[in-house]
C-alpha cells in the first residue's frame, strides 16, 4: 500500500517523536520562520541607527528615541510578539532547527523583559558608552554617503542631536532621582570625550577640522556625481548644523555633567543602588547564561588565577629569567624590547604586525574549521577623539550586504600600554579565529532567522569564543615565541582576574582602589591598564565575567566530546557545531554538542 504524506506518520523532531507529517512540519516551520522575520523587521524598523548598521536606509535621516516612553513601547512589542508566537505557532510541529529558534525567541523576550525591569540601574553615560561618543563614531564609521540624498540625511541627523541629548538629560535626571549616579572618576573621562567632539572647525578657530566636519567633507568630496556647487552647498549646510545643533547639544550636556560631578561619590559597586543586589544577580545570570552565584564566580576566578600563574612560571623558567614571578611581571611590564615607540612609525608598525598575524592565521583555518566567513577583516586604529574613553581593542561586525568588512580596532593612544607580546593573542581574539569568525559566520548562515544571525544577546557565548580562540592557534603550533605565549597567558589571566574583581566590586563591596591593586599585584599589566579596566568593570557590571565563564564551558564541552567520541572526535566538526547556530546561551550550546555526540556515536556523519 502506498503511504501518502497526508497520513500522520511519526517523525523525529529535535530528538522527540512527532505525530505530524513531513509536509505539516515543513509548513509550520515556514510559518514560524516567516513570523520571526516579520518580528525582526518590525523591531529593526523601530531603531533607525540599528537599521544603518545593517545597511538599511529606510530611516536614514533619523536617530534613536531615548525616551522611557519608547523603551516601554519596545518592551510591549516584544511581549506582544511572544504572545503571538505562543498562540499561533505549534512548537511540536516544527523541525529541530525551528524549535531551537522558538526557544531562543522565548529566551530573548525574557532577557529583554529582565533588562527593562532594571533599566534604571544602567548608567546612560559613561566612558564606555553613551550617545556622546557613540553618535560621532556612528556617523563617521557607519553613515555612508553614496549620493546627495545620503549627505542630506547625514545633515538631518546632525540636526537631530539636540532632541537626542535632551532625552539623554532626562534619563540622567530620572536615574539620579533613583540614586543611580556614575562614580566620580567617570565624569572627567566623559567630559574629555565631549570636548574633543566640538574641538576644531567650525567650533573654534583651530587649524584642524573637527572630527565630524572632517568626515562629512571627506565623504562629500568623494561624491563623483555631485557638482562643485552642490558639494559646497552640502558642506555649508553641515557646517551650519554643527554650529546650530551639535555644539549647543554638547554644551548643554557638558554643563549638566559638570554639575552632576559635584554630587557624585567614590562608591564603585552597584550594591549602592536600592535594588543593587538583585540587579547584580540578574546581570550575572544574563551575562553568563548560568546560575552561578557571585561567590561561585569569585572562587572560580581565584582558582584560575593560581593555575595560570603556574603556567607563567613555566615560561619564566623556559626563557631563563632568574627572579620570581613578580619580578618577571615587572620585566615584562617595563622592558622596551616589547614596546613600539609612541609615534606614527610605531603605530604603523603595530597595525602592520596585527595584520600579518591575521593573514598568517587565515592560511591555517582549514586545520580548525569547516566553514570560513566570506566577509574580510581589516585592522584599524581607534579614532583620536575617543582614544581616551575607548577600550584596548574591540571588533565591529561587517555589513551583512558585504559593503563593509569586519573591523578589528586597536587603541594606540599610548604604545606603552600595547606590549607586542600580547598582540598575537589579541589579534586571534578580536579577529581570526575569534570574533570575526564567530560573528561573520553567524551573519552568513542560511536557513535561520535574522534574530539569530545577528544576535549579540549571549555575551558568555561570544566572548567565551573569543577567549577560547586565543588558545586554539597554540594547539596548531602558533605562539612559537615563548614571550608571545606568555602574552596569551597574560590575557587569559586578565579574564580570570575579572571574575575576582567584578564580583569583588559589585558583591563584596571592594573599593575601586582595592580592585586596581588586586590586578596590579597579580598581573603583568601596567597600572594605567589596571585602572582603565577597573573603570570599565565598574560601569558595566557583570559584563567582564562572560569571557572566562564562556571559555571554560566551551573547553568543558570539547573535553566531553573527546572522551565520548575517542577517534571519532574531529575538532573541525566540533567548531562547526559551536559556530553554526549563531549566538546561543551556554546551556543550549551544551544541548547542541550533546546532540552532535549522540549522532556521531550512532554512526551519522
XYZ file of C-alpha atoms in Angstrom:
605
model
C 0.000 0.000 0.000
C 1.361 3.402 -0.946
C 1.686 5.731 2.066
C 0.519 9.287 1.480
C 2.318 12.182 3.142
C -1.104 13.398 4.246
C -1.370 10.371 6.556
C 0.080 11.086 10.015
C 3.434 9.384 10.495
C 5.878 9.612 13.383
C 8.933 11.718 12.677
C 11.796 12.652 14.950
C 11.900 16.378 15.601
C 14.612 17.571 17.968
C 15.070 14.024 19.211
C 11.352 13.612 20.043
C 8.847 11.530 18.095
C 6.366 13.738 16.273
C 2.885 12.770 15.066
C 2.996 15.361 12.276
C 3.671 14.638 8.620
C 6.734 15.958 6.869
C 4.502 18.287 4.898
C 2.880 19.616 8.074
C 6.252 20.095 9.756
C 7.642 21.925 6.719
C 4.567 24.161 6.545
C 4.552 25.022 10.257
C 8.297 25.637 10.250
C 7.936 28.014 7.306
C 5.096 29.775 9.113
C 7.286 30.181 12.208
C 10.295 31.449 10.260
C 8.139 33.918 8.359
C 6.877 35.134 11.734
C 10.429 35.524 13.082
C 11.420 37.558 10.020
C 8.359 39.769 10.426
C 9.261 40.368 14.092
C 12.868 41.190 13.187
C 11.795 43.668 10.522
C 9.294 45.291 12.888
C 11.822 45.633 15.707
C 14.567 46.920 13.411
C 12.252 49.493 11.837
C 11.789 50.998 15.298
C 15.538 51.701 15.567
C 16.938 53.904 12.763
C 20.555 53.713 13.919
C 20.415 49.916 14.038
C 18.984 49.902 10.528
C 22.053 51.763 9.301
C 24.361 49.143 10.840
C 22.655 46.587 8.610
C 22.903 48.765 5.507
C 19.211 49.746 5.509
C 18.455 53.362 4.589
C 14.700 53.458 5.238
C 15.009 55.935 8.126
C 18.445 57.217 7.173
C 17.759 60.773 8.327
C 16.580 59.764 11.814
C 18.209 58.985 15.175
C 17.148 56.794 18.071
C 14.406 57.703 20.531
C 15.934 57.531 24.032
C 12.750 58.300 25.930
C 11.387 55.939 28.541
C 8.094 56.014 26.685
C 9.871 54.466 23.704
C 11.595 51.879 25.931
C 8.203 50.946 27.400
C 6.660 50.674 23.941
C 9.560 48.493 22.740
C 9.024 46.117 25.647
C 5.312 45.879 24.847
C 6.199 44.964 21.255
C 8.435 42.135 22.496
C 5.731 40.758 24.773
C 3.074 41.041 22.063
C 5.338 39.184 19.635
C 5.952 36.470 22.230
C 2.223 36.088 22.857
C 1.604 35.824 19.105
C 4.272 33.125 18.823
C 2.720 31.016 21.580
C -0.791 31.480 20.226
C -0.169 30.904 16.540
C 2.791 28.520 16.255
C 2.709 24.833 17.238
C 6.098 24.095 18.788
C 5.730 20.316 18.483
C 5.058 20.647 14.717
C 8.369 22.399 13.976
C 11.586 20.914 12.645
C 14.576 20.772 15.016
C 16.219 24.000 13.828
C 12.975 25.960 14.055
C 12.254 24.530 17.503
C 15.613 25.956 18.544
C 14.609 29.313 17.064
C 11.343 29.174 19.025
C 13.210 28.528 22.299
C 15.734 31.261 21.602
C 12.995 33.757 20.789
C 11.420 32.953 24.147
C 14.811 33.428 25.830
C 15.433 36.767 24.135
C 11.983 38.016 25.098
C 12.650 37.015 28.713
C 16.045 38.734 28.609
C 14.508 41.901 27.191
C 11.917 41.890 29.984
C 14.631 41.478 32.616
C 16.703 44.295 31.129
C 13.633 46.512 31.018
C 12.921 45.778 34.680
C 16.388 47.008 35.668
C 16.764 49.721 33.011
C 17.165 52.489 35.601
C 20.237 50.721 37.054
C 22.236 51.314 33.863
C 24.360 54.452 33.573
C 23.155 56.345 30.450
C 26.596 57.959 30.119
C 29.989 56.532 30.976
C 33.455 56.365 29.477
C 32.392 53.065 27.847
C 29.074 54.010 26.289
C 26.601 56.785 25.700
C 25.434 58.769 22.691
C 28.022 61.499 23.369
C 30.711 59.199 21.896
C 28.598 56.643 20.065
C 26.904 59.120 17.735
C 30.085 60.683 16.270
C 31.564 57.179 15.920
C 28.387 56.029 14.185
C 28.298 58.995 11.813
C 31.948 58.533 10.869
C 32.050 54.745 10.518
C 28.528 53.673 9.621
C 26.674 56.522 7.895
C 27.810 56.127 4.302
C 27.312 58.891 1.750
C 26.717 57.340 -1.655
C 24.693 60.221 -3.097
C 23.340 63.675 -2.316
C 20.309 62.224 -0.519
C 22.619 60.366 1.887
C 24.521 63.602 2.538
C 21.286 65.408 3.327
C 20.317 62.566 5.661
C 23.670 62.992 7.434
C 22.882 66.708 7.943
C 19.376 65.849 9.186
C 20.915 63.519 11.747
C 23.259 66.279 12.901
C 20.196 68.468 13.392
C 18.661 65.680 15.475
C 21.380 65.867 18.134
C 19.573 68.412 20.384
C 16.455 66.240 20.798
C 18.593 63.159 21.387
C 20.722 64.899 24.013
C 17.654 66.377 25.713
C 16.290 62.852 26.095
C 19.649 61.777 27.491
C 19.493 64.576 30.069
C 16.028 63.418 31.157
C 17.373 59.892 31.570
C 20.292 61.146 33.661
C 17.973 63.141 35.912
C 15.487 60.284 36.385
C 18.264 57.929 37.405
C 19.752 60.441 39.798
C 16.361 60.664 41.492
C 16.596 56.893 41.977
C 20.120 57.125 43.400
C 21.867 55.968 40.214
C 24.782 58.304 39.509
C 28.087 57.230 37.985
C 31.129 57.292 40.300
C 33.144 60.497 40.353
C 36.024 59.191 38.209
C 33.685 58.768 35.222
C 32.972 62.459 34.727
C 36.418 63.744 33.629
C 36.648 60.904 31.096
C 33.234 61.630 29.593
C 33.785 65.379 29.596
C 37.120 64.955 27.828
C 35.407 62.974 25.037
C 32.659 65.604 24.748
C 35.122 68.482 24.469
C 37.067 66.672 21.734
C 33.976 66.335 19.547
C 33.435 70.108 19.496
C 37.083 70.982 19.055
C 38.309 72.306 15.698
C 36.459 73.928 12.846
C 33.717 75.085 12.729
C 33.520 75.199 16.523
C 36.703 77.205 17.027
C 39.453 78.877 15.022
C 41.915 75.989 15.396
C 43.939 74.793 12.393
C 42.095 71.450 12.003
C 38.552 70.451 11.216
C 36.519 68.819 13.992
C 36.048 65.026 13.601
C 32.521 65.350 12.200
C 33.278 68.156 9.747
C 36.388 66.336 8.555
C 34.362 63.167 7.997
C 31.489 64.883 6.194
C 33.777 66.924 3.962
C 35.801 63.849 3.010
C 32.702 61.842 2.124
C 31.059 64.641 0.139
C 34.275 65.437 -1.721
C 34.302 61.823 -2.919
C 30.833 62.182 -4.493
C 31.710 61.993 -8.156
C 28.157 62.569 -9.374
C 27.704 65.842 -7.441
C 28.998 69.069 -8.973
C 31.197 71.506 -7.085
C 28.337 73.877 -6.261
C 26.293 71.038 -4.746
C 29.236 69.804 -2.692
C 29.905 73.334 -1.428
C 26.244 73.733 -0.508
C 26.230 70.451 1.410
C 29.373 71.341 3.368
C 27.886 74.749 4.195
C 24.667 73.110 5.423
C 26.601 70.624 7.518
C 28.704 73.438 8.997
C 25.533 75.275 9.943
C 24.066 72.131 11.548
C 27.261 71.577 13.528
C 27.166 75.133 14.868
C 23.423 75.393 15.456
C 22.622 71.852 16.650
C 25.632 69.734 17.555
C 27.588 72.330 19.521
C 24.657 73.501 21.705
C 23.699 69.866 22.411
C 27.186 69.063 23.669
C 27.468 72.309 25.619
C 24.199 71.563 27.400
C 25.345 68.038 28.283
C 28.753 69.290 29.428
C 27.139 71.858 31.730
C 24.889 69.229 33.301
C 27.705 66.703 33.785
C 29.938 69.321 35.366
C 27.216 69.975 37.951
C 26.365 66.301 38.481
C 30.048 65.508 39.035
C 29.886 67.635 42.204
C 27.156 65.328 43.545
C 28.882 62.070 42.601
C 30.610 59.841 45.162
C 33.544 57.431 45.069
C 31.318 54.373 45.688
C 32.066 51.959 42.873
C 29.723 48.970 43.081
C 26.060 48.636 42.201
C 25.445 47.493 45.781
C 24.876 51.216 46.405
C 21.625 51.129 44.384
C 18.325 50.469 46.168
C 17.927 47.170 44.315
C 21.641 46.721 43.658
C 21.984 43.151 44.953
C 19.038 41.913 42.886
C 20.217 43.843 39.826
C 23.721 42.358 40.015
C 22.416 38.814 40.460
C 20.182 39.329 37.420
C 23.081 40.825 35.461
C 25.342 37.842 36.258
C 22.687 35.378 35.142
C 22.049 37.276 31.890
C 25.746 37.721 31.165
C 26.932 34.184 31.916
C 23.683 32.359 30.961
C 24.341 30.208 34.039
C 23.008 30.110 37.592
C 26.446 30.708 39.082
C 26.362 32.966 42.127
C 28.720 35.879 42.672
C 30.533 33.759 45.269
C 30.997 30.837 42.840
C 32.262 33.150 40.115
C 34.681 34.823 42.550
C 36.087 31.462 43.670
C 36.408 30.231 40.077
C 38.435 33.337 39.329
C 40.810 32.744 42.237
C 41.315 29.123 41.188
C 42.047 30.088 37.579
C 44.458 32.814 38.685
C 46.507 30.250 40.601
C 46.541 27.787 37.673
C 47.648 30.405 35.138
C 50.347 31.713 37.492
C 51.776 28.170 37.488
C 51.780 28.141 33.672
C 53.531 31.503 33.607
C 56.211 30.257 35.955
C 56.999 27.502 33.457
C 57.568 30.106 30.735
C 59.632 32.221 33.137
C 61.886 29.209 33.680
C 61.933 28.378 29.953
C 63.308 31.813 28.996
C 65.881 31.641 31.798
C 64.622 34.521 33.913
C 66.246 34.334 37.354
C 63.784 36.276 39.529
C 60.357 35.231 40.826
C 57.054 35.714 39.019
C 56.546 39.234 40.399
C 59.988 40.216 39.117
C 59.136 38.634 35.767
C 55.914 40.662 35.647
C 57.937 43.818 36.258
C 60.361 42.850 33.489
C 57.528 42.216 31.017
C 55.824 45.436 32.078
C 58.881 47.665 31.653
C 61.329 46.173 29.153
C 61.284 48.237 25.976
C 62.002 45.292 23.682
C 58.231 44.615 23.976
C 57.137 48.174 23.153
C 57.000 50.213 19.986
C 57.557 53.982 20.070
C 54.541 56.254 20.634
C 54.838 57.938 17.263
C 53.411 57.468 13.793
C 56.074 54.917 12.861
C 55.407 52.836 15.968
C 51.651 52.860 15.429
C 52.015 51.980 11.758
C 54.264 49.041 12.607
C 51.827 47.804 15.289
C 48.954 47.834 12.786
C 51.121 46.020 10.237
C 52.077 43.355 12.799
C 48.418 42.830 13.684
C 47.502 42.480 10.019
C 50.308 39.967 9.480
C 49.102 37.802 12.389
C 45.603 37.717 10.942
C 46.852 36.922 7.425
C 49.003 34.072 8.805
C 46.040 32.596 10.660
C 43.868 32.803 7.556
C 46.183 30.284 5.888
C 45.705 27.808 8.748
C 41.926 27.934 9.054
C 41.318 24.660 7.206
C 43.016 22.830 10.075
C 40.346 24.022 12.507
C 37.204 24.929 10.574
C 34.784 23.571 8.009
C 33.105 26.919 7.316
C 35.027 30.157 6.783
C 33.460 33.630 6.581
C 33.099 35.353 3.228
C 33.489 38.805 4.771
C 37.008 40.202 5.047
C 38.524 41.876 8.105
C 40.696 44.986 8.425
C 42.755 46.344 11.305
C 42.040 49.934 12.299
C 43.275 52.335 14.984
C 40.650 53.831 17.296
C 39.809 57.387 16.258
C 41.678 60.038 18.229
C 38.566 61.688 19.663
C 37.625 58.516 21.572
C 41.051 57.066 22.349
C 40.876 58.107 25.987
C 37.487 56.557 26.623
C 37.548 53.508 24.325
C 38.736 50.061 25.323
C 42.062 48.486 24.431
C 40.734 46.528 21.469
C 37.352 45.533 20.057
C 35.602 44.205 16.983
C 32.901 45.727 14.791
C 30.908 43.352 12.625
C 30.847 43.611 8.815
C 27.828 44.911 6.956
C 25.557 41.979 6.023
C 25.475 43.113 2.392
C 29.271 42.931 2.113
C 29.773 46.688 1.705
C 31.810 46.993 4.916
C 34.387 44.486 6.223
C 34.713 43.432 9.827
C 36.941 45.828 11.782
C 39.490 44.908 14.448
C 40.047 48.142 16.368
C 43.156 48.728 18.484
C 43.611 51.700 20.806
C 47.048 53.177 20.148
C 46.781 56.219 22.410
C 49.827 55.151 24.418
C 52.054 52.492 22.897
C 53.453 51.666 26.334
C 50.056 50.118 27.067
C 50.282 47.902 23.959
C 53.075 45.375 24.527
C 53.858 43.424 21.397
C 53.967 40.144 23.313
C 50.161 40.385 23.743
C 49.400 41.246 20.129
C 49.192 37.697 18.786
C 46.551 36.669 21.318
C 44.709 39.966 20.893
C 44.506 39.544 17.118
C 43.253 35.977 17.488
C 40.569 37.084 19.957
C 39.192 40.094 18.096
C 39.995 38.907 14.586
C 40.676 35.362 13.436
C 39.694 32.812 14.662
C 37.822 34.882 17.260
C 35.017 37.391 16.861
C 35.343 37.737 13.096
C 34.879 34.003 12.553
C 32.030 33.759 15.043
C 30.109 36.913 14.098
C 30.688 36.921 10.330
C 29.819 33.217 10.026
C 26.633 33.783 12.045
C 25.601 36.646 9.752
C 26.183 34.463 6.690
C 24.229 31.418 7.933
C 21.405 30.153 5.747
C 18.124 28.761 6.986
C 17.934 30.545 10.327
C 16.048 33.751 11.133
C 17.787 37.106 11.331
C 17.306 37.468 15.072
C 19.681 34.516 15.469
C 22.100 35.571 12.730
C 22.640 38.985 14.280
C 22.093 38.232 17.958
C 24.559 39.693 20.452
C 22.382 38.667 23.377
C 24.633 35.982 24.823
C 27.902 37.550 25.900
C 29.197 34.353 27.517
C 28.994 32.656 24.126
C 30.533 35.459 22.058
C 33.283 36.423 24.497
C 33.799 32.843 25.601
C 34.501 32.010 21.958
C 36.846 34.996 21.701
C 38.915 33.824 24.662
C 38.819 30.198 23.527
C 40.121 31.449 20.160
C 43.255 32.776 21.838
C 44.105 29.192 22.808
C 43.316 27.224 19.628
C 46.150 28.703 17.492
C 48.632 27.400 20.090
C 47.217 23.928 19.583
C 48.268 24.002 15.912
C 51.764 25.277 16.584
C 51.445 29.059 16.673
C 52.805 31.216 19.521
C 56.276 29.952 18.641
C 57.832 32.808 20.628
C 57.601 31.946 24.375
C 57.092 35.616 25.185
C 54.090 35.646 22.849
C 52.776 32.562 24.619
C 53.260 34.429 27.880
C 51.144 37.177 26.316
C 48.401 34.650 25.628
C 48.515 33.563 29.265
C 48.570 37.171 30.440
C 45.327 37.859 28.578
C 43.761 34.697 29.983
C 44.978 35.700 33.448
C 43.361 39.077 32.898
C 39.999 37.415 32.186
C 40.352 35.225 35.279
C 41.135 38.337 37.307
C 37.940 39.893 36.002
C 35.909 37.223 37.769
C 37.590 38.210 41.013
C 37.399 41.994 40.729
C 33.940 42.267 39.126
C 32.351 40.253 41.919
C 34.652 41.980 44.391
C 33.429 45.431 43.368
C 29.737 44.731 42.959
C 29.105 42.000 45.529
C 31.884 42.168 48.130
C 31.925 45.992 48.191
C 35.554 46.379 47.207
C 36.656 49.924 46.603
C 37.952 50.995 43.208
C 41.458 51.200 44.715
C 41.212 47.653 46.118
C 40.283 46.279 42.708
C 43.044 48.200 40.897
C 45.560 46.997 43.478
C 44.492 43.357 43.008
C 45.085 43.449 39.258
C 48.336 45.409 39.607
C 49.773 42.816 42.020
C 48.567 39.712 40.222
C 49.044 40.535 36.546
C 51.880 41.892 34.368
C 49.702 44.788 33.162
C 50.602 48.422 33.737
C 48.881 50.401 36.461
C 47.234 52.522 33.768
C 45.883 49.368 32.157
C 44.579 48.151 35.509
C 42.947 51.487 36.219
C 41.245 51.738 32.811
C 39.929 48.208 33.118
C 38.579 48.571 36.627
C 36.883 51.761 35.455
C 35.192 49.658 32.781
C 34.073 46.890 35.129
C 32.576 49.455 37.488
C 30.286 50.991 34.870
C 29.449 47.693 33.109
C 28.641 45.323 35.995
C 28.898 41.598 35.164
C 29.968 42.061 31.514
C 33.562 41.110 32.229
C 32.575 37.764 33.786
C 31.393 36.428 30.427
C 34.820 35.710 28.937
C 36.227 33.134 31.336
C 32.885 31.505 32.147
C 32.207 31.056 28.423
C 35.684 29.761 27.624
C 35.599 27.250 30.471
C 32.260 25.920 29.212
C 33.488 25.503 25.621
C 36.592 23.684 26.862
C 34.443 21.507 29.118
C 32.211 20.563 26.185
C 35.231 19.856 23.978
C 36.724 17.519 26.570
C 33.355 15.828 26.978
C 33.165 15.261 23.217
C 36.757 13.947 23.078
C 36.130 11.431 25.854
C 32.817 10.326 24.390
C 33.958 10.006 20.770
C 37.605 8.994 21.012
C 38.933 8.513 17.468
C 35.652 9.830 16.040
C 36.298 13.287 17.500
C 37.018 15.913 14.838
C 37.953 19.411 16.004
C 36.688 20.906 12.748
C 33.246 19.349 13.244
C 33.195 20.411 16.894
C 33.832 24.012 15.864
C 31.125 23.697 13.204
C 28.614 22.738 15.913
C 29.705 25.665 18.084
C 29.537 28.246 15.276
C 26.740 27.030 13.009
C 23.788 28.080 15.169
C 24.619 31.704 15.924
C 24.890 33.113 19.427
C 23.232 30.837 22.000
C 23.086 30.501 25.804
C 25.661 28.103 27.244
C 23.054 25.536 28.283
C 21.698 25.482 24.725
C 25.247 25.092 23.395
C 25.633 22.062 25.635
C 22.421 20.568 24.221
C 23.721 21.077 20.669
C 27.078 19.449 21.450
C 25.358 16.535 23.217
C 23.140 16.003 20.180
C 26.212 16.005 17.919
C 27.976 13.489 20.162
C 24.977 11.131 20.024
C 24.740 11.438 16.240
C 28.457 10.602 15.878
C 28.103 7.637 18.235
C 25.173 6.431 16.160
C 27.388 6.484 13.085
C 25.949 9.572 11.435
C 28.293 11.875 9.543
